[in-house]
Each structure stands twice: as C-alpha cells, then as structure tokens.
Amino acid sequence: MNRLLALVLVAGRRLAGGLLLLVGATFLIYFTIRSAPGDAIDAITPMGTPPEVKEKLAADFGLDQEPLAGYVTWLGRSAHGDFGESLVTVTGEEVMTAALPAFRNTLLLSFAALLVCQVLATLLALVLGEPSSRQQVLTGALYFFTAAPSFVAAIFFSQALNAGIRHFVDTNGYEPPDWYPIPIDAKSIMQYVFAGLMLIAGDGLFMDMFNTVRAEISAVRNAQFIAAIRAKGASTAPHTLRNLVVPFISAFAARLPLVLGSVVIVEYFFTLDGAGYLLLEASKQRDFPIVVGLSVLFTLSIIVMNLVADVVRAAIDPREVARNG
Amino acid sequence: MGKFARLGFWLSGLIVLAVIALGCIAPLVPYEPADAVSYDDALVSPSLAHLMGTDEQGRDIAIRLVKGTEAFFLPGLMAAAISIVLGGLTGALTGYATGFFRTAVLGALQLLDTLPRLVFIILVCTIRDPSVMLIAFVAGILFIPTVATVIRRKVESLASEDYILAHIAHGFSPVRVLLHHILWLQCWPILVRQAAFVFGYVLFVETGLSYLGDYGVQEPTPSWGNMVAQVRSLPSDAPWPWLIPAAAIVLTISGFLAFGNLAARRGEEAVR
C-alpha cells in the first residue's frame, strides 16, 4: 500500500512537471510565431489570403492582443483542441480533424520502427557479446552504413529494389521511375514497412541503440548480484531480464525525439499519409494553423512518452521511487 | 585503443580534414551556375576533362561538389560553436551551482530538449525567410541541452575529486577552476565529440531539406542535397550525378561522427 501511494505521488509529480513543460513548450512555439518579422499575420499566411480570413486568424491566434494576453487566448483555445481551420492544404477543415489521423499513422510508424530497431539491436548485442577486436570490422562497417541519412538510404534502397524488380518481375510494360519506391499504391502497407526499415537503417539510430543496449546488458551481466545468484545455483535469466527492463525503456524513450524528426523526411520521401508529410506540405504552402497544430502534437507526444517512461520505471523499480520520491 | 580503431581514427580524420579544406577553398573557386550550363556536354561519364562527369545540364559535378560544401560548412561550424560554447557554459554552471538558479536553468534546458528538433526547424522556416544559416542557428540552440547534460555529469563527477579541491584550497578562483581546469582540460574530448555530432546534424538537415527542395539550397546553387535530388529525372544508366554527392554525404557524416567518437576516446585516454 505504501509503495502504491509513493507511486501515485511520483506519477502526480511527473504529471505536474509534464504540464509545466507543455506550457513552456507552447510558450516557446507561440513566441516563435510572434517573433515573425514585420506584420506577423502577413508572414504566416499564404499570399492573397482574403482580409477577413486574416482577421479571423489573427483573432484565433491572439495576434491582435499583447503577446502575453494573446498567448493565454491561444492556449485556452488550443486546450480545447481548437487549433483553427486549415487554410490551403485541406481547406476549411478543422486542424485536428486533419492532423490527428495523420499523426496517429506517424506515431504508429515511429513506435514500430523504434521497437524493431531495439529488438534487432538486442539480438545483435546478444550474438556479439562483449566487445572484442575481432568484431570491429563488422561494427565499423555497420557504423559507416547506418550513419547515412535516412533519405539517402531510401534512395539507395528504392534504386536497388527497382533494378531488381525490372530484372525479375514482369511489370506489364509499366516502368516506375527509378527513384520511386515500389509499390506505387499509396494505400499499400509495404510503403510503411519500407519507411520503417529506412528509419531503422538511417540516421545512425541503429548503432546508437546497439551501443546503449550492449552496455546495459553487459552492466547487468557483470553485476555482483548476478554473480551471487549464480553462486547460489539459481537461474540468472529472470533477474537479468527484470533489471534490463528499466534501462531498455529509457533507451526507447530517449530516442523517440530523433525518430520523430527522421520520420518527417522519410514520410515525405515515401509520400505516406502521415503527420510528417502533412507538416511539410502545409509548411510549403504556409498553411500556418496546421503547422502549429502539428508542432504542438509532436511536442506533446514527446512529453507524454517521457512521462509514461518515468511512471513505468517507477512502477517496476522501487529504487526510482526512492531516488525521486 | 585497438589497431582497427586507430585506423578508423586516421581515416575519419582524413575525411574531416578534406571537408575542412574543401570548405575553406570553395569560396575562392569562381563559379557561376548559369554559365556552367552546356547541354552539349550533358551526362558525360567521368573522364579526364570532367573528373566526376557532368549532370543533365552539362555542369561539371566535381566543381559543384566542391562548391556544395559552402552550403553547410559555415552553418555547421556556427551551429557547433553555438551548442558547445553555450552548452558547455550552462553545463558547467549547472554542475557547479546549487539552489534555485540550478533548478531554473535545468528546467529551461529540459524545455528546449522537449522540442522536436526537425519539426521546430520547419516551424521556424515557415515563419521566417528560410536559409541554411537560420536552420543552423536554430539547430545550434536546440543542441544546447544535449551538450549541457553531458558536461554537467562530468563536472558533477569531477567537482569532488581531490585535485580539484586542492586547486580551490590553493586559492584559484572557482571560475578559473571551472573554466580552465575542468571545462578546458577535462571536458575537451566531450566537446569535440559533440561538435562533430552537431556539424553532422546540420549536414543531415541541410542536405535533407535541399533534397526535398523547399527550405534548403535552391537550384542552380549547388548543394549535395539538391544534387542528389536529380535522381528523380536521371536515366538509370547514368547514376553518377546523384551517386557521387550521395556518397559524399554518407562519407562526410560517417567521417565526422567517427572522428568525434574516436578523437574523444583518444582524448579521454590521454586526459586520464
């Protein structure tokens, strides 16, 4: 009971901290908007926006008020999920109606890619064991290739794929452009699988994860309590696993921001129906409400991920409660 | 440090030196993109006249590759400088200070750290005139928390070391001990690693956005990113116009990351 209470307290503190971070982050986003050169409303709307739309937008974003009062107005509306209406990308639609389904796709893709990446990194770490000079050719090569930006990896991948397909598959006279990832059908799940693979293979994510995972596994395996358990003749596996859960969750949560950045470019490359694609399209056309709404969603998801990771860690490991309680 | 790691250090060091040299000489090379167009020489394969061949508009790829370093070299240096100077200082301060000041600075750092970097860069680009310098400036600011955190951990672990206490007992001012003995003498390997990382990140963002074609460097000004973007219209039997800059991007990013890590490892062995 006592432990449960302590856990609730930790969760409450984390939640309060998360809310504070959210307020701070939205404040930063809002003042980035306000810092626009010249008349902010001209800077953030597409050319030729009718004046009444501009006025409504200025009222929505509190641009007609003092900065601080404007921020409070905007935050109040945003807290109700009202981020205004899209200007061009999906004209007239509520920002959240357009953004939430896309963002769900993006989150699913990022989480799946990150999870698979962690599993693969763990498998490699288990196979290789402790670092030795004989592995260095392999790890060196992996370092080199996985450091490639995900979009470069994606180009190489689709070029190879297309060349392969031309050789082995009868495309029925249809020749897709070399750089374009197959299949063309936007609804196909394969697009998402390819995008996930590129997230794992690019931007240095894999080796970064591998190093962390291997160090954590090695730290637990070489811990004295494991030696003691082995000396008593008990099985070490359950204890090893239990002690790895906490660092594994940390490693996962810490890399989410990086993946949420890479996913923007990868989604655009594969033209996926996701938040990254929507963000770049909206940004290109200066569809400002969408850009701001998505920025807030991205930030929120990072804060929530850290919050959940903190609470789960505290629930699993009593030492976390003692340290932070 | 093993034989292989030493080889990696020298190879990556060579790449870093080459990129720095290219970045320095690129502004001196006279190049007018419009004059370079010559459709008679389009897609010439690599030869003595054109070492790396030419692209669809008959422009020499080798020169564009050299000029393309201008797109990220100074911005990368600026971002690295911003993040390691400001991150190093705030890291040292938060590692040393106590009380409300420390809590406030740590809170501000955590705040910066929750912003998704690329998304925030795109937000800024939507509002202001996008340029690589602006992107690099924002990237530099957004990397302050990363640098500050590693420096803070190092300072916290060093602050109770006997020789640091001895320095203070000796009458050196805390500022001097912090900046010279801890930050300068002990933390430089960390700073080298972080600087190389931030430089690599700027190259990644610049080439990525130039590839997508809206916020990065615009044609006809060369950037490795918009050179790679030519892949969309190239015939499959003439891959060099995109293959060469793509290889340059991978080599440079890998080179900088590896150099940062291996130089830091050498440095940490030497410092100890």
Coordinates of C-alpha atoms in Angstrom, one line a residue:
Chain A
M1 CA 0.0 0.0 0.0
N2 CA 2.8 2.3 1.0
R3 CA 4.5 1.6 -2.3
L4 CA 1.4 2.3 -4.3
L5 CA 1.0 5.6 -2.5
A6 CA 4.6 6.5 -3.3
L7 CA 4.0 5.5 -6.9
V8 CA 0.9 7.7 -7.1
L9 CA 2.9 10.6 -5.7
V10 CA 5.6 10.1 -8.3
A11 CA 3.1 10.0 -11.0
G12 CA 1.4 13.2 -9.8
R13 CA 4.8 15.0 -9.7
R14 CA 5.7 13.8 -13.1
L15 CA 2.3 14.9 -14.4
A16 CA 2.7 18.3 -12.9
G17 CA 6.1 18.6 -14.4
G18 CA 4.8 17.4 -17.8
L19 CA 2.1 20.0 -17.8
L20 CA 4.6 22.7 -16.9
L21 CA 6.8 21.6 -19.8
L22 CA 3.9 21.6 -22.1
V23 CA 3.0 25.2 -21.1
G24 CA 6.7 26.2 -21.5
A25 CA 7.0 24.5 -24.9
T26 CA 3.8 26.0 -26.3
F27 CA 5.0 29.4 -24.9
L28 CA 8.2 28.9 -27.0
I29 CA 6.2 27.9 -30.1
Y30 CA 3.9 30.9 -29.6
F31 CA 6.7 33.4 -29.2
T32 CA 8.4 32.0 -32.2
I33 CA 5.3 32.9 -34.2
R34 CA 5.2 36.3 -32.6
S35 CA 8.8 36.9 -33.5
A36 CA 7.9 36.8 -37.2
P37 CA 9.4 39.8 -39.0
G38 CA 7.0 42.6 -39.9
D39 CA 3.4 42.1 -39.5
A40 CA 3.1 38.5 -38.1
I41 CA -0.2 37.8 -39.9
D42 CA 1.3 38.5 -43.3
A43 CA 4.3 36.4 -42.6
I44 CA 2.3 33.3 -41.7
T45 CA -0.5 33.3 -44.3
P46 CA -0.2 32.4 -48.0
M47 CA -0.1 35.3 -50.5
G48 CA -3.6 36.5 -51.4
T49 CA -5.3 35.4 -48.3
P50 CA -8.6 37.4 -48.0
P51 CA -8.6 40.1 -45.3
E52 CA -11.5 38.6 -43.4
V53 CA -9.6 35.2 -43.1
K54 CA -6.6 37.1 -41.9
E55 CA -8.6 38.9 -39.3
K56 CA -10.2 35.7 -38.1
L57 CA -6.7 34.0 -37.9
A58 CA -5.3 37.0 -36.0
A59 CA -8.2 36.7 -33.5
D60 CA -7.8 32.9 -33.3
F61 CA -4.1 33.2 -32.5
G62 CA -4.4 36.3 -30.3
L63 CA -2.2 38.2 -32.7
D64 CA -4.4 41.3 -32.2
Q65 CA -3.6 41.4 -28.5
E66 CA -0.5 42.0 -26.3
P67 CA 1.9 39.0 -26.6
L68 CA 1.1 37.5 -23.1
A69 CA -2.7 38.0 -23.4
G70 CA -2.6 36.6 -26.9
Y71 CA -0.7 33.6 -25.6
V72 CA -3.4 32.9 -23.0
T73 CA -6.2 33.3 -25.5
W74 CA -4.4 30.9 -27.9
L75 CA -3.6 28.4 -25.2
G76 CA -7.2 28.5 -24.0
R77 CA -8.5 27.6 -27.4
S78 CA -5.8 25.0 -28.0
A79 CA -6.5 23.3 -24.7
H80 CA -10.0 22.7 -26.1
G81 CA -8.4 21.1 -29.2
D82 CA -9.3 24.1 -31.3
F83 CA -6.3 25.0 -33.4
G84 CA -8.3 26.8 -36.1
E85 CA -9.0 25.8 -39.6
S86 CA -6.7 24.7 -42.4
L87 CA -6.0 27.5 -44.9
V88 CA -4.9 25.6 -48.0
T89 CA -3.8 22.1 -47.5
V90 CA -7.2 20.7 -46.6
T91 CA -9.1 24.0 -47.0
G92 CA -11.6 24.8 -44.3
E93 CA -11.2 21.6 -42.3
E94 CA -10.6 21.8 -38.6
V95 CA -6.8 21.4 -38.0
M96 CA -7.3 18.5 -35.5
T97 CA -9.7 16.6 -37.9
A98 CA -6.9 16.6 -40.5
A99 CA -4.0 16.3 -38.2
L100 CA -5.0 13.6 -35.7
P101 CA -5.4 10.6 -38.1
A102 CA -2.2 11.6 -39.9
F103 CA -0.4 11.9 -36.6
R104 CA -1.7 8.5 -35.5
N105 CA -0.1 6.9 -38.6
T106 CA 3.2 8.7 -37.8
L107 CA 3.2 7.6 -34.2
L108 CA 2.5 4.0 -35.1
L109 CA 5.2 4.1 -37.7
S110 CA 7.8 5.6 -35.3
F111 CA 6.9 3.3 -32.5
A112 CA 7.0 0.2 -34.6
A113 CA 10.3 1.2 -36.2
L114 CA 11.9 2.1 -32.8
L115 CA 10.7 -1.2 -31.3
V116 CA 12.0 -3.3 -34.2
C117 CA 15.3 -1.4 -34.0
Q118 CA 15.6 -2.1 -30.3
V119 CA 14.8 -5.8 -30.8
L120 CA 17.4 -6.1 -33.6
A121 CA 20.0 -4.2 -31.6
T122 CA 19.4 -6.5 -28.7
L123 CA 19.7 -9.6 -30.8
L124 CA 23.0 -8.3 -32.3
A125 CA 24.3 -7.4 -28.9
L126 CA 23.4 -11.0 -27.6
V127 CA 25.1 -12.6 -30.6
L128 CA 28.3 -10.5 -30.4
G129 CA 28.6 -10.4 -26.6
E130 CA 31.4 -8.3 -25.1
P131 CA 33.3 -6.0 -27.5
S132 CA 36.3 -7.6 -29.0
S133 CA 38.8 -6.6 -31.6
R134 CA 37.6 -9.3 -33.9
Q135 CA 34.1 -7.7 -34.2
Q136 CA 35.4 -4.4 -35.1
V137 CA 35.3 -4.9 -38.9
L138 CA 31.6 -5.7 -38.6
T139 CA 30.7 -2.9 -36.2
G140 CA 32.8 -0.5 -38.1
A141 CA 31.0 -1.3 -41.3
L142 CA 27.6 -1.0 -39.6
Y143 CA 28.6 2.3 -38.1
F144 CA 29.6 3.6 -41.6
F145 CA 26.4 2.5 -43.4
T146 CA 23.8 3.3 -40.7
A147 CA 25.2 6.8 -40.4
A148 CA 23.7 7.6 -43.8
P149 CA 20.8 10.0 -43.6
S150 CA 17.5 8.1 -44.0
F151 CA 16.6 9.8 -47.3
V152 CA 19.9 8.7 -48.8
A153 CA 19.3 5.2 -47.5
A154 CA 15.8 5.3 -49.0
I155 CA 17.2 6.3 -52.4
F156 CA 19.7 3.5 -52.5
F157 CA 17.0 1.1 -51.3
S158 CA 14.5 2.0 -54.0
Q159 CA 17.1 2.1 -56.7
A160 CA 18.2 -1.4 -55.8
L161 CA 14.6 -2.5 -55.5
N162 CA 13.5 -1.1 -58.8
A163 CA 16.6 -2.6 -60.6
G164 CA 15.8 -5.9 -59.0
I165 CA 12.2 -5.8 -59.9
R166 CA 12.9 -4.9 -63.5
H167 CA 15.1 -7.9 -63.8
F168 CA 12.9 -10.5 -62.1
V169 CA 9.4 -9.3 -62.3
D170 CA 7.3 -8.6 -65.4
T171 CA 5.9 -5.2 -64.6
N172 CA 3.5 -5.5 -67.5
G173 CA 5.0 -2.7 -69.5
Y174 CA 4.8 -0.2 -66.7
E175 CA 8.1 1.3 -65.7
P176 CA 8.1 3.2 -62.5
P177 CA 10.7 6.0 -62.2
D178 CA 13.9 4.6 -60.8
W179 CA 13.9 6.6 -57.7
Y180 CA 10.4 5.9 -56.8
P181 CA 9.7 3.3 -54.1
I182 CA 7.5 0.4 -55.2
P183 CA 4.6 -0.3 -54.9
I184 CA 3.1 3.0 -56.1
D185 CA -0.3 2.2 -54.5
A186 CA -0.4 4.7 -51.6
K187 CA -2.7 2.5 -49.6
S188 CA -0.3 -0.3 -49.5
I189 CA 1.2 -1.4 -46.2
M190 CA 4.5 -2.0 -47.9
Q191 CA 5.1 1.7 -48.1
Y192 CA 5.0 1.8 -44.3
V193 CA 7.2 -1.2 -44.0
F194 CA 9.8 0.3 -46.3
A195 CA 9.6 3.6 -44.4
G196 CA 10.1 1.8 -41.1
L197 CA 13.1 0.0 -42.5
M198 CA 14.7 3.2 -43.6
L199 CA 14.1 4.8 -40.2
I200 CA 16.0 1.8 -38.6
A201 CA 18.7 1.8 -41.2
G202 CA 19.4 5.5 -41.4
D203 CA 20.4 8.5 -39.3
G204 CA 22.7 6.5 -37.0
L205 CA 19.8 5.2 -35.0
F206 CA 20.7 1.5 -35.1
M207 CA 24.3 1.7 -33.9
D208 CA 23.4 4.3 -31.2
M209 CA 20.7 1.9 -29.9
F210 CA 23.1 -1.1 -30.2
N211 CA 25.8 0.6 -28.1
T212 CA 23.4 1.6 -25.4
V213 CA 21.7 -1.9 -25.3
R214 CA 25.0 -3.7 -25.3
A215 CA 26.4 -1.5 -22.5
E216 CA 23.3 -2.1 -20.4
I217 CA 23.3 -5.9 -20.9
S218 CA 27.0 -6.0 -20.1
A219 CA 26.5 -3.9 -16.9
V220 CA 23.7 -6.2 -15.6
R221 CA 25.5 -9.4 -16.5
N222 CA 28.7 -8.4 -14.7
A223 CA 26.9 -7.0 -11.7
Q224 CA 27.8 -8.6 -8.4
F225 CA 24.2 -9.7 -7.6
I226 CA 24.1 -11.8 -10.7
A227 CA 27.4 -13.5 -9.6
A228 CA 25.8 -14.1 -6.2
I229 CA 22.7 -15.6 -7.8
R230 CA 24.8 -17.8 -10.0
A231 CA 26.9 -18.9 -7.0
K232 CA 23.7 -20.0 -5.2
G233 CA 22.9 -22.1 -8.2
A234 CA 19.7 -20.2 -9.2
S235 CA 18.9 -19.2 -12.7
T236 CA 20.1 -15.8 -13.6
A237 CA 17.8 -15.1 -16.6
P238 CA 14.7 -13.8 -14.7
H239 CA 16.9 -11.4 -12.7
T240 CA 18.8 -10.2 -15.7
L241 CA 15.6 -9.6 -17.6
R242 CA 13.9 -7.7 -14.8
N243 CA 16.9 -5.5 -14.3
L244 CA 17.1 -4.7 -18.0
V245 CA 13.5 -3.5 -18.4
V246 CA 14.2 -0.1 -16.8
P247 CA 17.3 0.8 -19.0
F248 CA 15.5 -0.6 -22.1
I249 CA 12.5 1.7 -21.5
S250 CA 14.9 4.6 -21.0
A251 CA 16.8 3.8 -24.2
F252 CA 13.5 3.6 -26.1
A253 CA 12.1 6.9 -24.8
A254 CA 15.3 8.8 -25.3
R255 CA 15.4 8.0 -29.0
L256 CA 11.8 8.9 -29.8
P257 CA 12.6 12.6 -30.5
L258 CA 15.2 11.6 -33.0
V259 CA 12.9 9.2 -34.8
L260 CA 10.1 11.8 -34.8
G261 CA 12.5 14.1 -36.7
S262 CA 13.6 11.4 -39.2
V263 CA 10.1 10.3 -39.8
V264 CA 9.2 13.7 -41.3
I265 CA 11.7 13.3 -44.2
V266 CA 11.1 9.6 -44.6
E267 CA 7.3 10.1 -44.8
Y268 CA 7.8 12.8 -47.4
F269 CA 10.0 10.5 -49.5
F270 CA 7.5 7.7 -49.4
T271 CA 4.5 10.1 -49.7
L272 CA 2.8 8.5 -46.7
D273 CA -0.4 9.7 -45.2
G274 CA 1.3 10.9 -42.1
A275 CA 1.9 14.0 -39.9
G276 CA 5.4 14.5 -41.4
Y277 CA 4.1 14.7 -44.9
L278 CA 1.3 16.9 -43.9
L279 CA 3.7 19.2 -41.9
L280 CA 6.0 19.7 -44.9
E281 CA 3.1 20.2 -47.3
A282 CA 1.4 22.7 -45.0
S283 CA 4.7 24.5 -44.3
K284 CA 5.4 24.8 -48.1
Q285 CA 2.0 26.4 -48.6
R286 CA 2.2 28.5 -45.4
D287 CA -0.8 26.8 -44.0
F288 CA 0.0 28.1 -40.7
P289 CA -2.7 26.6 -38.4
I290 CA -1.7 23.1 -39.5
V291 CA 2.0 23.7 -38.9
V292 CA 1.4 25.0 -35.4
G293 CA -1.1 22.3 -34.5
L294 CA 1.3 19.6 -35.6
S295 CA 4.2 21.2 -33.8
V296 CA 2.2 21.1 -30.6
L297 CA 1.2 17.4 -31.3
F298 CA 4.8 16.4 -31.8
T299 CA 5.9 18.2 -28.7
L300 CA 3.1 16.7 -26.7
S301 CA 3.9 13.2 -27.8
I302 CA 7.5 13.6 -26.6
I303 CA 6.4 14.9 -23.2
V304 CA 3.8 12.1 -22.8
M305 CA 6.4 9.5 -23.8
N306 CA 8.8 10.7 -21.2
L307 CA 6.0 10.9 -18.6
V308 CA 4.9 7.3 -19.3
A309 CA 8.5 6.1 -19.3
D310 CA 9.1 7.7 -15.9
V311 CA 6.0 6.3 -14.3
V312 CA 6.6 2.8 -15.7
R313 CA 10.2 2.9 -14.5
A314 CA 9.0 3.9 -11.0
A315 CA 6.4 1.1 -11.0
I316 CA 9.0 -1.5 -11.9
D317 CA 11.9 -0.3 -9.9
P318 CA 11.4 0.8 -6.3
R319 CA 14.8 2.5 -6.4
E320 CA 13.4 5.0 -8.8
V321 CA 10.7 6.0 -6.3
A322 CA 13.3 6.2 -3.5
R323 CA 15.5 8.4 -5.7
N324 CA 12.8 10.8 -6.8
G325 CA 10.1 10.4 -4.2
Chain B
M1 CA 42.8 1.7 -28.5
G2 CA 42.9 -1.2 -30.9
K3 CA 44.6 -1.3 -34.3
F4 CA 41.2 -1.0 -36.1
A5 CA 40.1 1.9 -34.0
R6 CA 43.3 3.7 -34.7
L7 CA 42.9 3.1 -38.5
G8 CA 39.3 4.5 -38.2
F9 CA 40.6 7.5 -36.4
W10 CA 43.2 8.3 -39.1
L11 CA 40.7 7.6 -41.9
S12 CA 37.9 9.7 -40.4
G13 CA 40.4 12.4 -39.5
L14 CA 41.4 12.5 -43.2
I15 CA 37.8 12.9 -44.2
V16 CA 37.3 15.7 -41.7
L17 CA 40.5 17.5 -42.9
A18 CA 39.4 17.1 -46.5
V19 CA 36.0 18.6 -45.8
I20 CA 37.5 21.5 -43.9
A21 CA 40.0 22.1 -46.7
L22 CA 37.2 22.0 -49.3
G23 CA 35.0 24.3 -47.2
C24 CA 37.9 26.8 -47.0
I25 CA 38.8 26.8 -50.7
A26 CA 35.2 26.6 -52.0
P27 CA 34.5 30.4 -51.6
L28 CA 37.7 31.1 -53.6
V29 CA 36.6 29.0 -56.6
P30 CA 34.9 31.2 -59.1
Y31 CA 31.7 29.6 -60.2
E32 CA 28.6 31.0 -61.9
P33 CA 25.9 28.3 -62.1
A34 CA 24.2 29.8 -65.1
D35 CA 27.5 29.9 -67.2
A36 CA 28.2 26.3 -66.4
V37 CA 25.2 25.0 -68.3
S38 CA 26.1 23.4 -71.6
Y39 CA 23.6 20.9 -73.0
D40 CA 26.1 19.6 -75.5
D41 CA 28.0 18.1 -72.6
A42 CA 25.1 16.6 -70.7
L43 CA 25.6 13.4 -68.8
V44 CA 29.2 12.9 -69.8
S45 CA 30.6 10.0 -67.9
P46 CA 33.7 10.6 -65.6
S47 CA 36.8 11.3 -67.7
L48 CA 39.9 13.4 -67.6
A49 CA 38.0 16.5 -68.8
H50 CA 35.3 16.0 -66.2
L51 CA 36.7 14.0 -63.3
M52 CA 33.3 13.1 -62.0
G53 CA 31.3 13.5 -65.2
T54 CA 28.6 16.1 -65.8
D55 CA 24.9 16.3 -64.9
E56 CA 21.8 16.7 -67.1
Q57 CA 22.6 20.3 -67.8
G58 CA 26.2 19.5 -68.7
R59 CA 27.6 21.1 -65.5
D60 CA 30.8 19.6 -64.1
I61 CA 30.0 17.6 -61.0
A62 CA 33.4 17.9 -59.3
I63 CA 33.1 21.7 -59.2
R64 CA 29.6 21.5 -57.9
L65 CA 30.7 19.0 -55.3
V66 CA 33.3 21.5 -54.1
K67 CA 31.0 24.5 -54.3
G68 CA 28.3 22.4 -52.5
T69 CA 30.4 22.4 -49.3
E70 CA 29.6 26.1 -49.0
A71 CA 26.0 25.2 -48.2
F72 CA 26.8 23.5 -44.9
F73 CA 30.3 24.3 -43.9
L74 CA 29.9 27.7 -42.2
P75 CA 26.4 26.9 -40.9
G76 CA 27.7 23.7 -39.5
L77 CA 30.6 25.4 -37.8
M78 CA 28.3 28.1 -36.4
A79 CA 25.8 25.5 -35.0
A80 CA 28.7 23.5 -33.4
A81 CA 30.1 26.7 -31.9
I82 CA 26.8 27.8 -30.5
S83 CA 26.0 24.5 -28.9
I84 CA 29.3 23.8 -27.4
V85 CA 30.0 27.3 -26.1
L86 CA 26.6 27.9 -24.6
G87 CA 26.0 24.2 -23.8
G88 CA 29.5 23.9 -22.2
L89 CA 28.9 27.0 -20.1
T90 CA 25.4 26.1 -18.9
G91 CA 26.5 22.6 -18.3
A92 CA 29.5 23.7 -16.2
L93 CA 27.3 26.2 -14.3
T94 CA 24.6 23.7 -13.5
G95 CA 27.1 21.1 -12.5
Y96 CA 28.7 23.5 -10.0
A97 CA 25.8 25.8 -8.8
T98 CA 23.1 24.8 -6.4
G99 CA 19.7 26.0 -5.3
F100 CA 17.1 27.9 -7.3
F101 CA 19.4 29.1 -10.0
R102 CA 20.4 25.5 -10.9
T103 CA 16.8 24.3 -10.8
A104 CA 15.7 27.2 -13.1
V105 CA 18.4 26.6 -15.7
L106 CA 17.8 22.8 -15.6
G107 CA 14.1 23.5 -16.3
A108 CA 14.9 25.7 -19.2
L109 CA 17.2 23.1 -20.7
Q110 CA 14.6 20.4 -20.3
L111 CA 12.2 22.7 -22.0
L112 CA 14.5 23.1 -25.0
D113 CA 15.1 19.4 -25.1
T114 CA 11.4 18.5 -25.4
L115 CA 11.0 20.5 -28.7
P116 CA 11.2 18.0 -31.6
R117 CA 14.2 19.4 -33.5
L118 CA 13.4 19.0 -37.1
V119 CA 9.7 19.9 -36.6
F120 CA 10.7 23.1 -34.8
I121 CA 13.2 24.0 -37.6
I122 CA 10.4 23.6 -40.1
L123 CA 8.1 25.8 -38.0
V124 CA 10.8 28.5 -37.9
C125 CA 11.3 28.1 -41.7
T126 CA 7.5 28.6 -42.2
I127 CA 7.5 31.9 -40.4
R128 CA 10.8 33.4 -41.4
D129 CA 12.7 33.5 -44.7
P130 CA 14.3 30.1 -44.7
S131 CA 18.1 30.0 -45.1
V132 CA 20.7 27.4 -44.1
M133 CA 22.2 29.9 -41.6
L134 CA 18.8 30.2 -39.9
I135 CA 18.4 26.4 -39.8
A136 CA 21.9 26.1 -38.3
F137 CA 21.3 28.8 -35.8
V138 CA 18.1 27.0 -34.5
A139 CA 19.8 23.6 -34.6
G140 CA 22.7 25.1 -32.5
I141 CA 20.3 26.4 -29.9
L142 CA 18.3 23.1 -29.8
F143 CA 21.5 21.1 -29.2
I144 CA 22.5 23.2 -26.1
P145 CA 20.7 20.8 -23.7
T146 CA 22.4 17.7 -25.1
V147 CA 25.9 19.3 -24.6
A148 CA 24.9 20.8 -21.3
T149 CA 23.8 17.4 -19.9
V150 CA 27.0 15.5 -20.7
I151 CA 29.1 18.4 -19.4
R152 CA 27.1 18.7 -16.2
R153 CA 27.5 15.0 -15.4
K154 CA 31.3 15.3 -16.0
V155 CA 31.5 18.4 -13.8
E156 CA 29.5 16.8 -11.1
S157 CA 31.7 13.7 -11.0
L158 CA 34.9 15.9 -11.1
A159 CA 33.8 18.5 -8.5
S160 CA 34.6 16.3 -5.5
E161 CA 37.9 15.0 -6.9
D162 CA 40.8 15.6 -4.6
Y163 CA 42.9 17.5 -7.1
I164 CA 40.0 19.9 -7.9
L165 CA 39.5 20.5 -4.2
A166 CA 43.3 21.1 -3.9
H167 CA 43.1 23.7 -6.7
I168 CA 40.4 25.6 -4.8
A169 CA 42.3 25.2 -1.5
H170 CA 45.3 26.5 -3.3
G171 CA 43.4 29.8 -3.8
F172 CA 42.5 29.5 -7.5
S173 CA 39.1 31.2 -8.1
P174 CA 36.2 28.8 -8.7
V175 CA 35.6 30.4 -12.0
R176 CA 39.1 29.6 -13.1
V177 CA 39.0 26.1 -11.8
L178 CA 35.6 25.6 -13.5
L179 CA 36.5 27.1 -16.9
H180 CA 40.2 26.1 -17.1
H181 CA 40.8 23.0 -15.1
I182 CA 37.5 21.3 -15.5
L183 CA 36.0 22.6 -18.8
W184 CA 39.1 23.2 -20.8
L185 CA 41.5 20.5 -19.6
Q186 CA 39.0 17.7 -18.8
C187 CA 36.0 18.2 -21.0
W188 CA 37.5 18.9 -24.4
P189 CA 37.1 15.3 -25.6
I190 CA 33.4 15.5 -24.8
L191 CA 33.2 18.9 -26.6
V192 CA 35.0 17.5 -29.7
R193 CA 32.5 14.6 -29.9
Q194 CA 29.5 16.9 -29.5
A195 CA 30.8 19.5 -32.0
A196 CA 31.3 16.8 -34.6
F197 CA 27.9 15.5 -33.9
V198 CA 26.2 18.8 -34.3
F199 CA 28.1 19.5 -37.5
G200 CA 26.9 16.2 -38.9
Y201 CA 23.4 17.0 -37.9
V202 CA 23.5 20.3 -39.8
L203 CA 24.8 18.5 -42.8
F204 CA 21.9 16.0 -42.4
V205 CA 19.2 18.7 -42.1
E206 CA 20.7 20.8 -44.9
T207 CA 21.0 18.0 -47.4
G208 CA 17.6 16.6 -46.4
L209 CA 15.8 19.8 -46.8
S210 CA 17.7 20.7 -50.0
Y211 CA 16.8 17.2 -51.3
L212 CA 13.1 17.9 -50.6
G213 CA 13.6 21.2 -52.3
D214 CA 11.9 23.9 -50.3
Y215 CA 13.9 25.2 -47.4
G216 CA 17.4 24.1 -48.3
V217 CA 19.6 25.4 -51.0
Q218 CA 17.8 26.1 -54.3
E219 CA 18.9 25.3 -57.7
P220 CA 21.0 26.4 -59.5
T221 CA 23.2 27.0 -56.4
P222 CA 24.7 23.6 -55.7
S223 CA 24.2 21.7 -52.5
W224 CA 24.9 18.0 -52.1
G225 CA 21.2 17.6 -51.2
N226 CA 19.8 19.1 -54.4
M227 CA 22.4 17.3 -56.5
V228 CA 21.1 14.0 -55.1
A229 CA 17.6 15.2 -55.9
Q230 CA 18.4 14.9 -59.6
V231 CA 17.9 11.2 -59.1
R232 CA 14.3 11.9 -59.9
S233 CA 14.9 12.6 -63.6
L234 CA 18.1 10.7 -64.4
P235 CA 18.2 7.7 -66.7
S236 CA 19.3 4.5 -64.9
D237 CA 22.5 4.1 -67.0
A238 CA 23.9 7.4 -65.7
P239 CA 23.8 7.3 -62.0
W240 CA 27.0 9.4 -61.2
P241 CA 25.2 12.8 -60.9
W242 CA 23.4 11.6 -57.8
L243 CA 25.6 8.7 -56.7
I244 CA 28.7 10.9 -56.2
P245 CA 27.1 13.5 -53.9
A246 CA 25.1 10.8 -52.1
A247 CA 28.4 9.0 -51.4
A248 CA 29.9 12.3 -50.3
I249 CA 27.1 12.8 -47.8
V250 CA 27.4 9.4 -46.3
L251 CA 31.2 9.6 -46.1
T252 CA 31.2 13.1 -44.5
I253 CA 28.5 12.3 -41.9
S254 CA 30.1 8.9 -41.0
G255 CA 33.5 10.5 -41.0
F256 CA 32.5 13.3 -38.7
L257 CA 30.7 11.0 -36.3
A258 CA 33.5 8.5 -36.2
F259 CA 36.1 11.2 -35.8
G260 CA 34.2 12.8 -33.0
N261 CA 33.9 9.5 -31.1
L262 CA 37.4 8.2 -31.8
A263 CA 39.1 11.5 -31.1
A264 CA 37.2 11.8 -27.9
R265 CA 38.2 8.3 -26.9
R266 CA 41.9 9.1 -27.6
G267 CA 41.4 12.3 -25.7
E268 CA 39.8 10.6 -22.7
E269 CA 42.7 8.1 -22.6
A270 CA 45.2 10.9 -22.7
V271 CA 43.4 13.1 -20.1
R272 CA 43.3 10.2 -17.6

